[in-house]
């Protein structure tokens, strides 16, 4: 599908990978609805992007809010592209320093956001796209976001790694399921990227992460994620695939 004049939804659109993706899609001529939490700078970012962008405050773990957000986006025209970037991690270990089982909350909350939130976006995106007319062979294209942690989760990432493995695991079944209605589903698994979380880390942490990337030996730029997301939407043969975007990094245990 050509990006120009396409209707798109980007979750996590107020910052980081989501904002970079929304920016690129707008620059390529798409009409974009940004979804992010209430209280995020989503409204300001949408205003800065111009009349092609709008913001709908949305918690992706809230099914009713996600349904309403997609209904609002569809009022602007057919939604044909969705890039789901909303998610986060929370460090946790299995045992505490005393050898006792740690609290369940850090595991449960990350699974809820990264897995349940992803499925909420996937199902309502599919529902919205399924009524579209076929365009260039598709009714729509959905891009999910996993992480290299899905494959090489580090110590302290058991909740995050599990959640992102869940996103990888839903990609092919979703693509097969939605093939009958002409909707493609793919996932990007980024490595270490210069998102607000990492940019706020100590210099030595950022330097160590960049040094672990074989080539290019630096943090990834959100614009590089956005470029791949745009290509996935436009390339009709990409379906059911998880693409690592990581400079050949393989994460060490810690």
mmCIF file of N, CA, C and O in Angstrom, residues 17-70:
data_model
loop_
_atom_site.group_PDB
_atom_site.id
_atom_site.type_symbol
_atom_site.label_atom_id
_atom_site.label_comp_id
_atom_site.label_asym_id
_atom_site.label_seq_id
_atom_site.Cartn_x
_atom_site.Cartn_y
_atom_site.Cartn_z
ATOM 1 N N UNK A 17 9.727 5.555 19.898
ATOM 2 C CA UNK A 17 9.506 4.866 18.626
ATOM 3 C C UNK A 17 8.170 5.251 18.005
ATOM 4 O O UNK A 17 8.052 5.398 16.786
ATOM 5 N N UNK A 18 7.152 5.401 18.845
ATOM 6 C CA UNK A 18 5.831 5.754 18.338
ATOM 7 C C UNK A 18 5.796 7.134 17.714
ATOM 8 O O UNK A 18 5.228 7.327 16.633
ATOM 9 N N UNK A 19 6.393 8.105 18.385
ATOM 10 C CA UNK A 19 6.410 9.464 17.839
ATOM 11 C C UNK A 19 7.214 9.515 16.545
ATOM 12 O O UNK A 19 6.810 10.171 15.577
ATOM 13 N N UNK A 20 8.347 8.820 16.505
ATOM 14 C CA UNK A 20 9.149 8.798 15.282
ATOM 15 C C UNK A 20 8.359 8.185 14.129
ATOM 16 O O UNK A 20 8.421 8.667 12.986
ATOM 17 N N UNK A 21 7.590 7.139 14.422
ATOM 18 C CA UNK A 21 6.790 6.496 13.382
ATOM 19 C C UNK A 21 5.668 7.408 12.909
ATOM 20 O O UNK A 21 5.424 7.546 11.702
ATOM 21 N N UNK A 22 4.977 8.024 13.853
ATOM 22 C CA UNK A 22 3.907 8.959 13.485
ATOM 23 C C UNK A 22 4.454 10.095 12.633
ATOM 24 O O UNK A 22 3.841 10.492 11.632
ATOM 25 N N UNK A 23 5.622 10.606 13.007
ATOM 26 C CA UNK A 23 6.245 11.699 12.258
ATOM 27 C C UNK A 23 6.552 11.274 10.832
ATOM 28 O O UNK A 23 6.254 11.996 9.874
ATOM 29 N N UNK A 24 7.131 10.091 10.678
ATOM 30 C CA UNK A 24 7.482 9.623 9.338
ATOM 31 C C UNK A 24 6.240 9.406 8.477
ATOM 32 O O UNK A 24 6.216 9.756 7.297
ATOM 33 N N UNK A 25 5.204 8.822 9.061
ATOM 34 C CA UNK A 25 3.987 8.578 8.295
ATOM 35 C C UNK A 25 3.333 9.881 7.857
ATOM 36 O O UNK A 25 2.857 10.001 6.722
ATOM 37 N N UNK A 26 3.299 10.860 8.747
ATOM 38 C CA UNK A 26 2.746 12.171 8.374
ATOM 39 C C UNK A 26 3.571 12.798 7.257
ATOM 40 O O UNK A 26 3.030 13.336 6.282
ATOM 41 N N UNK A 27 4.892 12.719 7.382
ATOM 42 C CA UNK A 27 5.763 13.281 6.340
ATOM 43 C C UNK A 27 5.576 12.591 5.001
ATOM 44 O O UNK A 27 5.797 13.198 3.945
ATOM 45 N N UNK A 28 5.129 11.324 5.037
ATOM 46 C CA UNK A 28 4.897 10.584 3.800
ATOM 47 C C UNK A 28 3.475 10.753 3.275
ATOM 48 O O UNK A 28 3.105 10.121 2.285
ATOM 49 N N UNK A 29 2.674 11.570 3.957
ATOM 50 C CA UNK A 29 1.346 11.891 3.452
ATOM 51 C C UNK A 29 0.196 11.172 4.107
ATOM 52 O O UNK A 29 -0.948 11.281 3.641
ATOM 53 N N UNK A 30 0.444 10.425 5.185
ATOM 54 C CA UNK A 30 -0.625 9.709 5.877
ATOM 55 C C UNK A 30 -1.366 10.639 6.839
ATOM 56 O O UNK A 30 -0.846 11.673 7.274
ATOM 57 N N UNK A 31 -2.580 10.234 7.179
ATOM 58 C CA UNK A 31 -3.343 10.852 8.255
ATOM 59 C C UNK A 31 -3.208 9.946 9.473
ATOM 60 O O UNK A 31 -3.530 8.757 9.387
ATOM 61 N N UNK A 32 -2.718 10.495 10.578
ATOM 62 C CA UNK A 32 -2.316 9.646 11.702
ATOM 63 C C UNK A 32 -3.069 10.030 12.978
ATOM 64 O O UNK A 32 -3.147 11.208 13.339
ATOM 65 N N UNK A 33 -3.590 9.015 13.653
ATOM 66 C CA UNK A 33 -4.169 9.179 14.983
ATOM 67 C C UNK A 33 -3.185 8.615 15.995
ATOM 68 O O UNK A 33 -2.838 7.431 15.940
ATOM 69 N N UNK A 34 -2.714 9.469 16.898
ATOM 70 C CA UNK A 34 -1.782 9.052 17.947
ATOM 71 C C UNK A 34 -2.581 8.602 19.164
ATOM 72 O O UNK A 34 -3.493 9.307 19.615
ATOM 73 N N UNK A 35 -2.227 7.440 19.694
ATOM 74 C CA UNK A 35 -2.796 6.957 20.953
ATOM 75 C C UNK A 35 -1.699 6.907 21.991
ATOM 76 O O UNK A 35 -0.596 6.417 21.714
ATOM 77 N N UNK A 36 -1.989 7.413 23.172
ATOM 78 C CA UNK A 36 -1.058 7.313 24.300
ATOM 79 C C UNK A 36 -1.852 7.602 25.565
ATOM 80 O O UNK A 36 -3.032 7.976 25.500
ATOM 81 N N UNK A 37 -1.207 7.434 26.694
ATOM 82 C CA UNK A 37 -1.898 7.574 27.970
ATOM 83 C C UNK A 37 -2.417 8.991 28.189
ATOM 84 O O UNK A 37 -1.788 9.967 27.761
ATOM 85 N N UNK A 38 -3.536 9.121 28.886
ATOM 86 C CA UNK A 38 -3.942 10.448 29.335
ATOM 87 C C UNK A 38 -2.821 11.053 30.190
ATOM 88 O O UNK A 38 -2.198 10.358 30.984
ATOM 89 N N UNK A 39 -2.548 12.307 30.011
ATOM 90 C CA UNK A 39 -1.458 12.934 30.748
ATOM 91 C C UNK A 39 -0.139 12.908 30.015
ATOM 92 O O UNK A 39 0.828 13.549 30.418
ATOM 93 N N UNK A 40 -0.062 12.156 28.915
ATOM 94 C CA UNK A 40 1.134 12.161 28.077
ATOM 95 C C UNK A 40 1.116 13.438 27.226
ATOM 96 O O UNK A 40 0.083 14.103 27.104
ATOM 97 N N UNK A 41 2.243 13.772 26.599
ATOM 98 C CA UNK A 41 2.255 14.954 25.723
ATOM 99 C C UNK A 41 1.705 14.682 24.323
ATOM 100 O O UNK A 41 2.078 15.337 23.361
ATOM 101 N N UNK A 42 0.793 13.726 24.216
ATOM 102 C CA UNK A 42 0.267 13.350 22.915
ATOM 103 C C UNK A 42 -0.431 14.477 22.182
ATOM 104 O O UNK A 42 -0.264 14.634 20.966
ATOM 105 N N UNK A 43 -1.220 15.278 22.891
ATOM 106 C CA UNK A 43 -1.940 16.378 22.242
ATOM 107 C C UNK A 43 -0.962 17.396 21.681
ATOM 108 O O UNK A 43 -1.132 17.889 20.551
ATOM 109 N N UNK A 44 0.074 17.713 22.442
ATOM 110 C CA UNK A 44 1.081 18.678 21.983
ATOM 111 C C UNK A 44 1.850 18.132 20.780
ATOM 112 O O UNK A 44 2.139 18.866 19.825
ATOM 113 N N UNK A 45 2.167 16.844 20.817
ATOM 114 C CA UNK A 45 2.905 16.243 19.697
ATOM 115 C C UNK A 45 2.042 16.216 18.437
ATOM 116 O O UNK A 45 2.532 16.480 17.325
ATOM 117 N N UNK A 46 0.764 15.889 18.582
ATOM 118 C CA UNK A 46 -0.133 15.881 17.426
ATOM 119 C C UNK A 46 -0.265 17.281 16.836
ATOM 120 O O UNK A 46 -0.259 17.458 15.609
ATOM 121 N N UNK A 47 -0.376 18.273 17.704
ATOM 122 C CA UNK A 47 -0.470 19.655 17.219
ATOM 123 C C UNK A 47 0.791 20.047 16.453
ATOM 124 O O UNK A 47 0.726 20.702 15.405
ATOM 125 N N UNK A 48 1.943 19.614 16.957
ATOM 126 C CA UNK A 48 3.205 19.946 16.292
ATOM 127 C C UNK A 48 3.314 19.272 14.927
ATOM 128 O O UNK A 48 3.954 19.805 14.012
ATOM 129 N N UNK A 49 2.677 18.112 14.770
ATOM 130 C CA UNK A 49 2.720 17.400 13.498
ATOM 131 C C UNK A 49 1.790 18.010 12.458
ATOM 132 O O UNK A 49 1.909 17.698 11.269
ATOM 133 N N UNK A 50 0.856 18.839 12.902
ATOM 134 C CA UNK A 50 -0.014 19.524 11.959
ATOM 135 C C UNK A 50 -1.379 18.885 11.816
ATOM 136 O O UNK A 50 -1.725 17.937 12.539
ATOM 137 N N UNK A 51 -2.178 19.378 10.876
ATOM 138 C CA UNK A 51 -3.571 18.935 10.755
ATOM 139 C C UNK A 51 -3.744 17.471 10.366
ATOM 140 O O UNK A 51 -4.831 16.912 10.523
ATOM 141 N N UNK A 52 -2.703 16.839 9.858
ATOM 142 C CA UNK A 52 -2.806 15.412 9.503
ATOM 143 C C UNK A 52 -2.792 14.509 10.725
ATOM 144 O O UNK A 52 -3.065 13.309 10.609
ATOM 145 N N UNK A 53 -2.460 15.054 11.878
ATOM 146 C CA UNK A 53 -2.347 14.246 13.099
ATOM 147 C C UNK A 53 -3.377 14.688 14.139
ATOM 148 O O UNK A 53 -3.712 15.866 14.236
ATOM 149 N N UNK A 54 -3.852 13.715 14.889
ATOM 150 C CA UNK A 54 -4.728 14.000 16.016
ATOM 151 C C UNK A 54 -4.381 13.041 17.142
ATOM 152 O O UNK A 54 -3.734 12.011 16.917
ATOM 153 N N UNK A 55 -4.803 13.371 18.351
ATOM 154 C CA UNK A 55 -4.473 12.560 19.529
ATOM 155 C C UNK A 55 -5.739 12.092 20.222
ATOM 156 O O UNK A 55 -6.677 12.870 20.418
ATOM 157 N N UNK A 56 -5.745 10.810 20.589
ATOM 158 C CA UNK A 56 -6.833 10.251 21.387
ATOM 159 C C UNK A 56 -6.210 9.604 22.619
ATOM 160 O O UNK A 56 -5.487 8.607 22.489
ATOM 161 N N UNK A 57 -6.427 10.151 23.825
ATOM 162 C CA UNK A 57 -5.852 9.541 25.028
ATOM 163 C C UNK A 57 -6.418 8.141 25.247
ATOM 164 O O UNK A 57 -7.630 7.956 25.260
ATOM 165 N N UNK A 58 -5.519 7.167 25.400
ATOM 166 C CA UNK A 58 -5.949 5.768 25.443
ATOM 167 C C UNK A 58 -4.995 4.939 26.287
ATOM 168 O O UNK A 58 -3.789 4.978 26.084
ATOM 169 N N UNK A 59 -5.547 4.164 27.205
ATOM 170 C CA UNK A 59 -4.801 3.130 27.915
ATOM 171 C C UNK A 59 -5.063 1.819 27.175
ATOM 172 O O UNK A 59 -6.207 1.347 27.137
ATOM 173 N N UNK A 60 -4.037 1.230 26.580
ATOM 174 C CA UNK A 60 -4.260 0.062 25.722
ATOM 175 C C UNK A 60 -4.707 -1.173 26.499
ATOM 176 O O UNK A 60 -5.163 -2.148 25.893
ATOM 177 N N UNK A 61 -4.590 -1.151 27.824
ATOM 178 C CA UNK A 61 -5.091 -2.280 28.609
ATOM 179 C C UNK A 61 -6.591 -2.179 28.859
ATOM 180 O O UNK A 61 -7.196 -3.113 29.381
ATOM 181 N N UNK A 62 -7.195 -1.055 28.506
ATOM 182 C CA UNK A 62 -8.622 -0.804 28.705
ATOM 183 C C UNK A 62 -9.345 -1.092 27.388
ATOM 184 O O UNK A 62 -9.268 -0.315 26.436
ATOM 185 N N UNK A 63 -10.043 -2.200 27.328
ATOM 186 C CA UNK A 63 -10.685 -2.627 26.077
ATOM 187 C C UNK A 63 -11.657 -1.587 25.545
ATOM 188 O O UNK A 63 -11.693 -1.310 24.331
ATOM 189 N N UNK A 64 -12.458 -1.010 26.415
ATOM 190 C CA UNK A 64 -13.442 -0.022 25.959
ATOM 191 C C UNK A 64 -12.752 1.212 25.405
ATOM 192 O O UNK A 64 -13.205 1.789 24.397
ATOM 193 N N UNK A 65 -11.658 1.627 26.030
ATOM 194 C CA UNK A 65 -10.929 2.799 25.553
ATOM 195 C C UNK A 65 -10.305 2.532 24.187
ATOM 196 O O UNK A 65 -10.306 3.401 23.308
ATOM 197 N N UNK A 66 -9.767 1.326 23.997
ATOM 198 C CA UNK A 66 -9.167 0.986 22.702
ATOM 199 C C UNK A 66 -10.236 0.937 21.613
ATOM 200 O O UNK A 66 -10.045 1.466 20.510
ATOM 201 N N UNK A 67 -11.364 0.344 21.921
ATOM 202 C CA UNK A 67 -12.462 0.295 20.950
ATOM 203 C C UNK A 67 -12.904 1.698 20.563
ATOM 204 O O UNK A 67 -13.111 1.995 19.369
ATOM 205 N N UNK A 68 -13.044 2.575 21.559
ATOM 206 C CA UNK A 68 -13.468 3.949 21.284
ATOM 207 C C UNK A 68 -12.423 4.703 20.475
ATOM 208 O O UNK A 68 -12.766 5.505 19.594
ATOM 209 N N UNK A 69 -11.143 4.452 20.745
ATOM 210 C CA UNK A 69 -10.073 5.134 20.019
ATOM 211 C C UNK A 69 -10.079 4.745 18.550
ATOM 212 O O UNK A 69 -9.916 5.602 17.659
ATOM 213 N N UNK A 70 -10.277 3.470 18.255
ATOM 214 C CA UNK A 70 -10.328 3.044 16.858
ATOM 215 C C UNK A 70 -11.579 3.566 16.159
ATOM 216 O O UNK A 70 -11.540 3.913 14.967
#
